[in-house]
mmCIF file of C-alpha atoms in Angstrom:
data_model
loop_
_atom_site.group_PDB
_atom_site.id
_atom_site.type_symbol
_atom_site.label_atom_id
_atom_site.label_comp_id
_atom_site.label_asym_id
_atom_site.label_seq_id
_atom_site.Cartn_x
_atom_site.Cartn_y
_atom_site.Cartn_z
ATOM 1 C CA UNK A 296 144.526 -63.833 47.443
ATOM 2 C CA UNK A 297 141.194 -65.070 46.088
ATOM 3 C CA UNK A 298 140.054 -61.471 45.605
ATOM 4 C CA UNK A 299 143.212 -60.652 43.650
ATOM 5 C CA UNK A 300 142.659 -63.650 41.364
ATOM 6 C CA UNK A 301 139.037 -62.660 40.772
ATOM 7 C CA UNK A 302 140.123 -59.104 40.023
ATOM 8 C CA UNK A 303 142.677 -60.306 37.481
ATOM 9 C CA UNK A 304 140.103 -62.529 35.770
ATOM 10 C CA UNK A 305 137.595 -59.656 35.606
ATOM 11 C CA UNK A 306 140.232 -57.277 34.253
ATOM 12 C CA UNK A 307 141.143 -59.625 31.416
ATOM 13 C CA UNK A 308 137.479 -60.685 30.963
ATOM 14 C CA UNK A 309 138.250 -64.365 31.527
ATOM 15 C CA UNK A 310 135.288 -66.444 32.652
ATOM 16 C CA UNK A 311 136.321 -68.427 35.785
ATOM 17 C CA UNK A 312 134.086 -71.258 34.601
ATOM 18 C CA UNK A 313 136.196 -71.600 31.459
ATOM 19 C CA UNK A 314 139.213 -72.052 33.726
ATOM 20 C CA UNK A 315 137.285 -74.774 35.580
ATOM 21 C CA UNK A 316 136.611 -76.508 32.262
ATOM 22 C CA UNK A 317 140.274 -76.251 31.263
ATOM 23 C CA UNK A 318 141.275 -77.640 34.676
ATOM 24 C CA UNK A 319 138.882 -80.543 34.078
ATOM 25 C CA UNK A 320 140.509 -81.209 30.700
ATOM 26 C CA UNK A 321 143.954 -81.246 32.344
ATOM 27 C CA UNK A 322 142.715 -83.541 35.119
ATOM 28 C CA UNK A 323 141.130 -85.931 32.593
ATOM 29 C CA UNK A 324 144.378 -85.930 30.614
ATOM 30 C CA UNK A 325 146.383 -86.859 33.712
ATOM 31 C CA UNK A 326 143.833 -89.054 35.514
ATOM 32 C CA UNK A 327 141.370 -90.395 32.918
ATOM 33 C CA UNK A 328 138.512 -92.642 34.010
ATOM 34 C CA UNK A 329 139.275 -96.206 32.979
ATOM 35 C CA UNK A 330 137.626 -99.601 33.320
ATOM 36 C CA UNK A 331 134.849 -99.765 35.909
ATOM 37 C CA UNK A 332 135.409 -96.110 36.856
ATOM 38 C CA UNK A 333 134.736 -95.134 33.241
ATOM 39 C CA UNK A 334 131.446 -97.055 33.319
ATOM 40 C CA UNK A 335 130.373 -95.269 36.512
ATOM 41 C CA UNK A 336 131.327 -91.855 35.076
ATOM 42 C CA UNK A 337 129.461 -92.694 31.855
ATOM 43 C CA UNK A 338 126.265 -93.540 33.749
ATOM 44 C CA UNK A 339 126.598 -90.410 35.890
ATOM 45 C CA UNK A 340 127.073 -88.344 32.722
ATOM 46 C CA UNK A 341 123.852 -89.687 31.207
ATOM 47 C CA UNK A 342 121.954 -88.872 34.396
ATOM 48 C CA UNK A 343 123.525 -85.399 34.484
ATOM 49 C CA UNK A 344 122.593 -84.707 30.857
ATOM 50 C CA UNK A 345 118.984 -85.756 31.452
ATOM 51 C CA UNK A 346 118.846 -83.560 34.578
ATOM 52 C CA UNK A 347 120.209 -80.536 32.673
ATOM 53 C CA UNK A 348 117.500 -80.784 30.017
ATOM 54 C CA UNK A 349 114.820 -81.422 32.645
ATOM 55 C CA UNK A 350 115.847 -78.181 34.370
ATOM 56 C CA UNK A 351 115.887 -76.336 31.023
ATOM 57 C CA UNK A 352 112.345 -77.546 30.401
ATOM 58 C CA UNK A 353 111.234 -76.415 33.835
ATOM 59 C CA UNK A 354 112.890 -72.985 33.495
ATOM 60 C CA UNK A 355 111.907 -71.990 29.944
ATOM 61 C CA UNK A 356 108.543 -70.311 29.620
ATOM 62 C CA UNK A 357 106.534 -71.170 26.471
ATOM 63 C CA UNK A 358 104.665 -67.912 27.032
ATOM 64 C CA UNK A 359 107.892 -65.959 26.495
ATOM 65 C CA UNK A 360 108.254 -67.507 23.057
ATOM 66 C CA UNK A 361 104.615 -66.930 22.121
ATOM 67 C CA UNK A 362 104.725 -63.340 23.401
ATOM 68 C CA UNK A 363 107.633 -62.481 21.154
ATOM 69 C CA UNK A 364 106.283 -63.922 17.917
ATOM 70 C CA UNK A 365 105.037 -60.458 16.949
ATOM 71 C CA UNK A 366 108.691 -59.473 16.478
ATOM 72 C CA UNK A 367 109.026 -62.168 13.840
ATOM 73 C CA UNK A 368 111.435 -60.311 11.509
ATOM 74 C CA UNK A 369 114.049 -60.062 14.257
ATOM 75 C CA UNK A 370 113.648 -63.717 15.237
ATOM 76 C CA UNK A 371 113.883 -64.903 11.628
ATOM 77 C CA UNK A 372 117.207 -63.099 11.248
ATOM 78 C CA UNK A 373 118.590 -64.616 14.465
ATOM 79 C CA UNK A 374 117.316 -68.136 13.772
ATOM 80 C CA UNK A 375 118.410 -67.956 10.136
ATOM 81 C CA UNK A 376 121.902 -66.960 11.235
ATOM 82 C CA UNK A 377 121.996 -69.620 13.957
ATOM 83 C CA UNK A 378 120.610 -72.590 12.036
ATOM 84 C CA UNK A 379 121.393 -71.795 8.376
ATOM 85 C CA UNK A 380 124.378 -69.500 7.823
ATOM 86 C CA UNK A 381 126.434 -70.676 10.800
ATOM 87 C CA UNK A 382 126.144 -74.399 9.962
ATOM 88 C CA UNK A 383 127.181 -73.678 6.368
ATOM 89 C CA UNK A 384 130.186 -71.714 7.619
ATOM 90 C CA UNK A 385 131.140 -74.562 9.955
ATOM 91 C CA UNK A 386 130.833 -77.022 7.076
ATOM 92 C CA UNK A 387 133.001 -74.818 4.849
ATOM 93 C CA UNK A 388 135.791 -74.609 7.430
ATOM 94 C CA UNK A 389 135.600 -78.348 8.102
ATOM 95 C CA UNK A 390 136.538 -79.017 4.462
ATOM 96 C CA UNK A 391 139.866 -77.193 4.720
ATOM 97 C CA UNK A 392 142.984 -79.339 4.083
ATOM 98 C CA UNK A 393 144.006 -81.686 6.939
ATOM 99 C CA UNK A 394 147.159 -79.669 7.636
ATOM 100 C CA UNK A 395 144.854 -76.796 8.629
ATOM 101 C CA UNK A 396 141.928 -78.736 10.133
ATOM 102 C CA UNK A 397 142.770 -82.341 11.091
ATOM 103 C CA UNK A 398 140.055 -84.849 10.252
ATOM 104 C CA UNK A 399 139.479 -85.521 13.972
ATOM 105 C CA UNK A 400 138.543 -81.861 14.592
ATOM 106 C CA UNK A 401 136.412 -81.264 11.474
ATOM 107 C CA UNK A 402 133.150 -82.677 12.968
ATOM 108 C CA UNK A 403 133.577 -80.278 15.903
ATOM 109 C CA UNK A 404 133.441 -77.263 13.570
ATOM 110 C CA UNK A 405 130.245 -78.585 12.003
ATOM 111 C CA UNK A 406 128.812 -79.205 15.455
ATOM 112 C CA UNK A 407 129.761 -75.693 16.609
ATOM 113 C CA UNK A 408 127.930 -74.204 13.636
ATOM 114 C CA UNK A 409 124.749 -76.171 14.375
ATOM 115 C CA UNK A 410 124.407 -75.271 18.058
ATOM 116 C CA UNK A 411 121.659 -72.960 19.358
ATOM 117 C CA UNK A 412 122.336 -69.563 20.851
ATOM 118 C CA UNK A 413 123.062 -69.017 24.519
ATOM 119 C CA UNK A 414 120.329 -67.853 26.874
ATOM 120 C CA UNK A 415 122.080 -66.208 29.816
ATOM 121 C CA UNK A 416 124.882 -64.600 27.792
ATOM 122 C CA UNK A 417 122.698 -63.353 24.937
ATOM 123 C CA UNK A 418 120.139 -61.842 27.319
ATOM 124 C CA UNK A 419 122.789 -60.494 29.707
ATOM 125 C CA UNK A 420 124.832 -58.785 26.990
ATOM 126 C CA UNK A 421 121.646 -57.382 25.427
ATOM 127 C CA UNK A 422 120.682 -55.858 28.770
ATOM 128 C CA UNK A 423 124.137 -54.278 29.201
ATOM 129 C CA UNK A 424 123.944 -52.903 25.652
ATOM 130 C CA UNK A 425 120.503 -51.309 26.348
ATOM 131 C CA UNK A 426 119.013 -53.610 23.715
ATOM 132 C CA UNK A 427 115.594 -55.211 23.355
ATOM 133 C CA UNK A 428 115.720 -57.582 26.350
ATOM 134 C CA UNK A 429 112.198 -58.967 25.852
ATOM 135 C CA UNK A 430 113.045 -59.993 22.283
ATOM 136 C CA UNK A 431 116.370 -61.451 23.481
ATOM 137 C CA UNK A 432 114.579 -63.642 26.045
ATOM 138 C CA UNK A 433 112.090 -64.807 23.439
ATOM 139 C CA UNK A 434 114.693 -65.432 20.739
ATOM 140 C CA UNK A 435 117.143 -67.257 23.010
ATOM 141 C CA UNK A 436 114.372 -69.437 24.429
ATOM 142 C CA UNK A 437 113.082 -70.301 20.964
ATOM 143 C CA UNK A 438 116.618 -71.034 19.753
ATOM 144 C CA UNK A 439 117.224 -73.506 22.589
ATOM 145 C CA UNK A 440 113.834 -75.189 22.305
ATOM 146 C CA UNK A 441 114.207 -75.605 18.535
ATOM 147 C CA UNK A 442 117.857 -76.597 18.940
ATOM 148 C CA UNK A 443 116.944 -79.812 20.729
ATOM 149 C CA UNK A 444 115.477 -81.074 17.448
ATOM 150 C CA UNK A 445 117.217 -78.963 14.788
ATOM 151 C CA UNK A 446 120.830 -79.324 15.995
ATOM 152 C CA UNK A 447 120.924 -83.144 15.810
ATOM 153 C CA UNK A 448 119.187 -83.124 12.419
ATOM 154 C CA UNK A 449 121.607 -80.556 11.004
ATOM 155 C CA UNK A 450 124.632 -82.395 12.390
ATOM 156 C CA UNK A 451 123.380 -85.659 10.902
ATOM 157 C CA UNK A 452 122.752 -84.124 7.473
ATOM 158 C CA UNK A 453 126.029 -82.184 7.284
ATOM 159 C CA UNK A 454 128.160 -85.059 8.580
ATOM 160 C CA UNK A 455 126.465 -87.356 6.054
ATOM 161 C CA UNK A 456 127.521 -84.925 3.329
ATOM 162 C CA UNK A 457 131.098 -85.571 4.460
ATOM 163 C CA UNK A 458 130.648 -89.310 4.512
ATOM 164 C CA UNK A 459 129.923 -89.488 8.255
ATOM 165 C CA UNK A 460 126.558 -89.150 9.897
ATOM 166 C CA UNK A 461 124.720 -90.126 13.066
ATOM 167 C CA UNK A 462 123.400 -93.569 13.877
ATOM 168 C CA UNK A 463 119.777 -94.329 14.699
ATOM 169 C CA UNK A 464 121.007 -95.039 18.233
ATOM 170 C CA UNK A 465 122.052 -91.391 18.548
ATOM 171 C CA UNK A 466 118.570 -90.163 17.611
ATOM 172 C CA UNK A 467 117.024 -92.680 20.002
ATOM 173 C CA UNK A 468 119.286 -91.333 22.748
ATOM 174 C CA UNK A 469 118.137 -87.798 21.897
ATOM 175 C CA UNK A 470 114.548 -88.843 22.548
ATOM 176 C CA UNK A 471 115.343 -90.552 25.854
ATOM 177 C CA UNK A 472 118.026 -88.233 27.257
ATOM 178 C CA UNK A 473 117.060 -84.839 25.812
ATOM 179 C CA UNK A 474 113.471 -84.579 24.604
ATOM 180 C CA UNK A 475 111.762 -86.718 27.257
ATOM 181 C CA UNK A 476 113.410 -84.887 30.211
ATOM 182 C CA UNK A 477 112.796 -81.512 28.542
ATOM 183 C CA UNK A 478 109.096 -82.265 27.947
ATOM 184 C CA UNK A 479 108.795 -83.609 31.496
ATOM 185 C CA UNK A 480 110.252 -80.335 32.777
ATOM 186 C CA UNK A 481 107.768 -78.342 30.703
ATOM 187 C CA UNK A 482 104.835 -80.437 31.955
ATOM 188 C CA UNK A 483 105.915 -80.072 35.581
ATOM 189 C CA UNK A 484 106.868 -76.405 35.247
ATOM 190 C CA UNK A 485 103.528 -75.285 36.687
ATOM 191 C CA UNK A 486 104.369 -76.948 40.003
ATOM 192 C CA UNK A 487 108.173 -76.771 40.198
ATOM 193 C CA UNK A 488 109.004 -73.711 38.066
ATOM 194 C CA UNK A 489 108.725 -71.310 40.978
ATOM 195 C CA UNK A 490 110.879 -73.519 43.201
ATOM 196 C CA UNK A 491 113.608 -73.689 40.547
ATOM 197 C CA UNK A 492 113.486 -69.926 40.016
ATOM 198 C CA UNK A 493 113.858 -69.362 43.763
ATOM 199 C CA UNK A 494 116.833 -71.721 43.802
ATOM 200 C CA UNK A 495 118.351 -70.516 40.532
ATOM 201 C CA UNK A 496 121.871 -70.510 41.987
ATOM 202 C CA UNK A 497 121.673 -74.175 42.985
ATOM 203 C CA UNK A 498 120.134 -75.058 39.602
ATOM 204 C CA UNK A 499 123.008 -73.253 37.896
ATOM 205 C CA UNK A 500 125.473 -75.327 39.924
ATOM 206 C CA UNK A 501 123.753 -78.499 38.687
ATOM 207 C CA UNK A 502 123.986 -77.177 35.120
ATOM 208 C CA UNK A 503 127.659 -76.314 35.400
ATOM 209 C CA UNK A 504 128.575 -79.396 37.388
ATOM 210 C CA UNK A 505 126.956 -81.608 34.762
ATOM 211 C CA UNK A 506 128.938 -79.894 32.005
ATOM 212 C CA UNK A 507 132.179 -80.456 33.917
ATOM 213 C CA UNK A 508 131.209 -84.123 34.245
ATOM 214 C CA UNK A 509 130.529 -84.301 30.494
ATOM 215 C CA UNK A 510 133.911 -82.703 29.763
ATOM 216 C CA UNK A 511 135.720 -85.098 32.109
ATOM 217 C CA UNK A 512 133.985 -88.122 30.587
ATOM 218 C CA UNK A 513 134.617 -86.839 27.056
ATOM 219 C CA UNK A 514 138.314 -86.194 27.523
ATOM 220 C CA UNK A 515 138.819 -89.433 29.440
ATOM 221 C CA UNK A 516 137.562 -91.243 26.349
ATOM 222 C CA UNK A 517 139.612 -89.003 24.071
ATOM 223 C CA UNK A 518 142.797 -89.637 26.064
ATOM 224 C CA UNK A 519 142.208 -93.361 25.692
ATOM 225 C CA UNK A 520 142.411 -92.997 21.895
ATOM 226 C CA UNK A 521 145.373 -90.589 22.041
ATOM 227 C CA UNK A 522 143.847 -87.134 21.524
ATOM 228 C CA UNK A 523 147.041 -85.291 22.448
ATOM 229 C CA UNK A 524 149.078 -87.371 20.028
ATOM 230 C CA UNK A 525 146.612 -86.483 17.243
ATOM 231 C CA UNK A 526 146.082 -82.799 18.100
ATOM 232 C CA UNK A 527 149.200 -80.617 18.288
ATOM 233 C CA UNK A 528 149.717 -77.120 19.674
ATOM 234 C CA UNK A 529 149.775 -75.881 16.081
ATOM 235 C CA UNK A 530 146.376 -77.509 15.482
ATOM 236 C CA UNK A 531 144.970 -75.706 18.532
ATOM 237 C CA UNK A 532 146.369 -72.380 17.326
ATOM 238 C CA UNK A 533 144.842 -72.833 13.877
ATOM 239 C CA UNK A 534 141.546 -73.952 15.419
ATOM 240 C CA UNK A 535 141.551 -70.841 17.617
ATOM 241 C CA UNK A 536 142.079 -68.633 14.557
ATOM 242 C CA UNK A 537 139.190 -70.329 12.752
ATOM 243 C CA UNK A 538 136.934 -69.764 15.781
ATOM 244 C CA UNK A 539 137.952 -66.099 15.823
ATOM 245 C CA UNK A 540 137.182 -65.763 12.113
ATOM 246 C CA UNK A 541 133.759 -67.343 12.663
ATOM 247 C CA UNK A 542 133.080 -64.944 15.536
ATOM 248 C CA UNK A 543 134.167 -61.835 13.601
ATOM 249 C CA UNK A 544 132.149 -62.950 10.556
ATOM 250 C CA UNK A 545 129.004 -63.606 12.612
ATOM 251 C CA UNK A 546 129.266 -60.246 14.399
ATOM 252 C CA UNK A 547 129.891 -58.443 11.107
ATOM 253 C CA UNK A 548 127.010 -60.211 9.385
ATOM 254 C CA UNK A 549 124.479 -59.554 12.170
ATOM 255 C CA UNK A 550 125.367 -55.849 12.312
ATOM 256 C CA UNK A 551 125.244 -55.514 8.505
ATOM 257 C CA UNK A 552 121.923 -57.309 8.051
ATOM 258 C CA UNK A 553 120.367 -55.403 10.976
ATOM 259 C CA UNK A 554 121.266 -52.063 9.402
ATOM 260 C CA UNK A 555 120.324 -53.260 5.934
ATOM 261 C CA UNK A 556 116.860 -54.179 7.217
ATOM 262 C CA UNK A 557 116.667 -50.871 9.124
ATOM 263 C CA UNK A 558 116.242 -52.320 12.596
ATOM 264 C CA UNK A 559 116.558 -49.806 15.449
ATOM 265 C CA UNK A 560 119.811 -49.956 17.387
ATOM 266 C CA UNK A 561 118.119 -51.756 20.310
ATOM 267 C CA UNK A 562 117.105 -54.601 18.000
ATOM 268 C CA UNK A 563 120.525 -54.545 16.329
ATOM 269 C CA UNK A 564 122.159 -55.362 19.664
ATOM 270 C CA UNK A 565 119.664 -58.176 20.245
ATOM 271 C CA UNK A 566 120.345 -59.674 16.818
ATOM 272 C CA UNK A 567 124.107 -59.375 17.255
ATOM 273 C CA UNK A 568 124.260 -61.231 20.568
ATOM 274 C CA UNK A 569 121.580 -63.763 19.626
ATOM 275 C CA UNK A 570 123.107 -64.539 16.239
ATOM 276 C CA UNK A 571 126.791 -64.661 17.154
ATOM 277 C CA UNK A 572 126.619 -66.599 20.448
ATOM 278 C CA UNK A 573 126.799 -70.399 20.658
ATOM 279 C CA UNK A 574 125.739 -72.356 23.724
ATOM 280 C CA UNK A 575 128.295 -74.467 25.575
ATOM 281 C CA UNK A 576 125.606 -75.238 28.174
ATOM 282 C CA UNK A 577 123.500 -77.000 25.524
ATOM 283 C CA UNK A 578 126.427 -78.137 23.388
ATOM 284 C CA UNK A 579 128.363 -80.193 25.933
ATOM 285 C CA UNK A 580 125.462 -82.398 27.111
ATOM 286 C CA UNK A 581 124.135 -82.826 23.568
ATOM 287 C CA UNK A 582 127.562 -83.890 22.275
ATOM 288 C CA UNK A 583 127.690 -86.585 24.950
ATOM 289 C CA UNK A 584 124.490 -88.010 23.462
ATOM 290 C CA UNK A 585 125.214 -87.531 19.762
ATOM 291 C CA UNK A 586 128.810 -88.730 19.432
ATOM 292 C CA UNK A 587 130.732 -91.864 20.476
ATOM 293 C CA UNK A 588 132.612 -91.470 23.772
ATOM 294 C CA UNK A 589 136.003 -91.655 22.050
ATOM 295 C CA UNK A 590 135.242 -88.653 19.806
ATOM 296 C CA UNK A 591 133.339 -86.291 22.136
ATOM 297 C CA UNK A 592 136.542 -84.649 23.367
ATOM 298 C CA UNK A 593 137.554 -83.769 19.813
ATOM 299 C CA UNK A 594 134.069 -82.421 19.076
ATOM 300 C CA UNK A 595 134.009 -80.174 22.155
ATOM 301 C CA UNK A 596 137.329 -78.403 21.485
ATOM 302 C CA UNK A 597 135.928 -75.843 18.982
ATOM 303 C CA UNK A 598 132.938 -74.838 21.130
ATOM 304 C CA UNK A 599 135.145 -74.505 24.229
ATOM 305 C CA UNK A 600 137.451 -72.119 22.371
ATOM 306 C CA UNK A 601 134.630 -70.217 20.665
ATOM 307 C CA UNK A 602 132.740 -69.819 23.941
ATOM 308 C CA UNK A 603 135.623 -68.002 25.643
ATOM 309 C CA UNK A 604 136.232 -65.759 22.617
ATOM 310 C CA UNK A 605 132.542 -64.806 22.393
ATOM 311 C CA UNK A 606 132.438 -63.877 26.100
ATOM 312 C CA UNK A 607 135.432 -61.558 25.815
ATOM 313 C CA UNK A 608 134.350 -59.983 22.517
ATOM 314 C CA UNK A 609 130.677 -59.554 23.422
ATOM 315 C CA UNK A 610 131.532 -57.969 26.768
ATOM 316 C CA UNK A 611 133.506 -55.279 24.932
ATOM 317 C CA UNK A 612 130.806 -54.847 22.254
ATOM 318 C CA UNK A 613 128.042 -54.563 24.868
ATOM 319 C CA UNK A 614 130.040 -51.836 26.616
ATOM 320 C CA UNK A 615 130.360 -49.973 23.310
ATOM 321 C CA UNK A 616 126.590 -50.082 22.732
ATOM 322 C CA UNK A 617 125.953 -48.933 26.303
ATOM 323 C CA UNK A 618 128.258 -45.917 25.901
ATOM 324 C CA UNK A 619 126.545 -45.023 22.641
ATOM 325 C CA UNK A 620 123.141 -45.257 24.321
ATOM 326 C CA UNK A 621 124.316 -43.074 27.205
ATOM 327 C CA UNK A 622 125.947 -40.494 24.899
ATOM 328 C CA UNK A 623 122.953 -38.244 24.085
ATOM 329 C CA UNK A 624 121.827 -38.012 27.713
ATOM 330 C CA UNK A 625 125.306 -37.050 28.828
ATOM 331 C CA UNK A 626 125.553 -34.396 26.082
ATOM 332 C CA UNK A 627 122.190 -32.900 27.073
#
């Protein structure tokens, strides 16, 4: 039975972890944390977020970033797409009329645009596509390291342009819950990096478990303020379409600019996956720090939708690149 379910998920390219997140949303909607339980979950979430960024600091190699600087044109394209064009696109969509994008969901589109690229997905898809894996590792690492500082700043600036913004308390929380654990992980990497690499599966479970905890805490708070009375099925459909448009536009842009700048096809694949992917692994914990508990659930909806769409689309695109790479050898 379990094998049949896994086979069906693989056939339709549905990430089982996305189903776990959706199940967590349903559970939080039916059994939200309230009162003292909500306080306990909130404290556990903060600890989980700090642990996630500590592990990221311990896993990411500064040498990988330094080693890839020589490929600076590729990295500028990816980082420019990630932290300039994407945020502007998110801001543009957030200004659509409320009957298309409700005011409660607009900050989530801005937040989606400001997030760094994925690491595992971008590198994994690049490898499948026969792309430049070394550059993908470097670019994804740099994107996530820079994202710890750039994402909150961008979100603050763009939300301020809409009359919102982030409080000083949010930036203080970034220092204590994100930067300090990350730096501690980097400093201790020499001694614990090997241990974490050897236990990568367990570290991944901590990562994913912490995100599920963030999602549960976020949607518990959102349920308390009536998220499902403010967000209709029609809103979710329109939000899904916007996420699809953003994905198609980012893929189209990265392919066009790669060919315009005459990058080889291996680098084109790297730019495509690095520039079009957005990180749920970094986005969920960071949202728990940046936004009030009552609004985190609203903010996470766009990235949850976009994340699933990017997995399905990029899996197909990576397969296309791989077939193209294998073509000449098969013909000869």
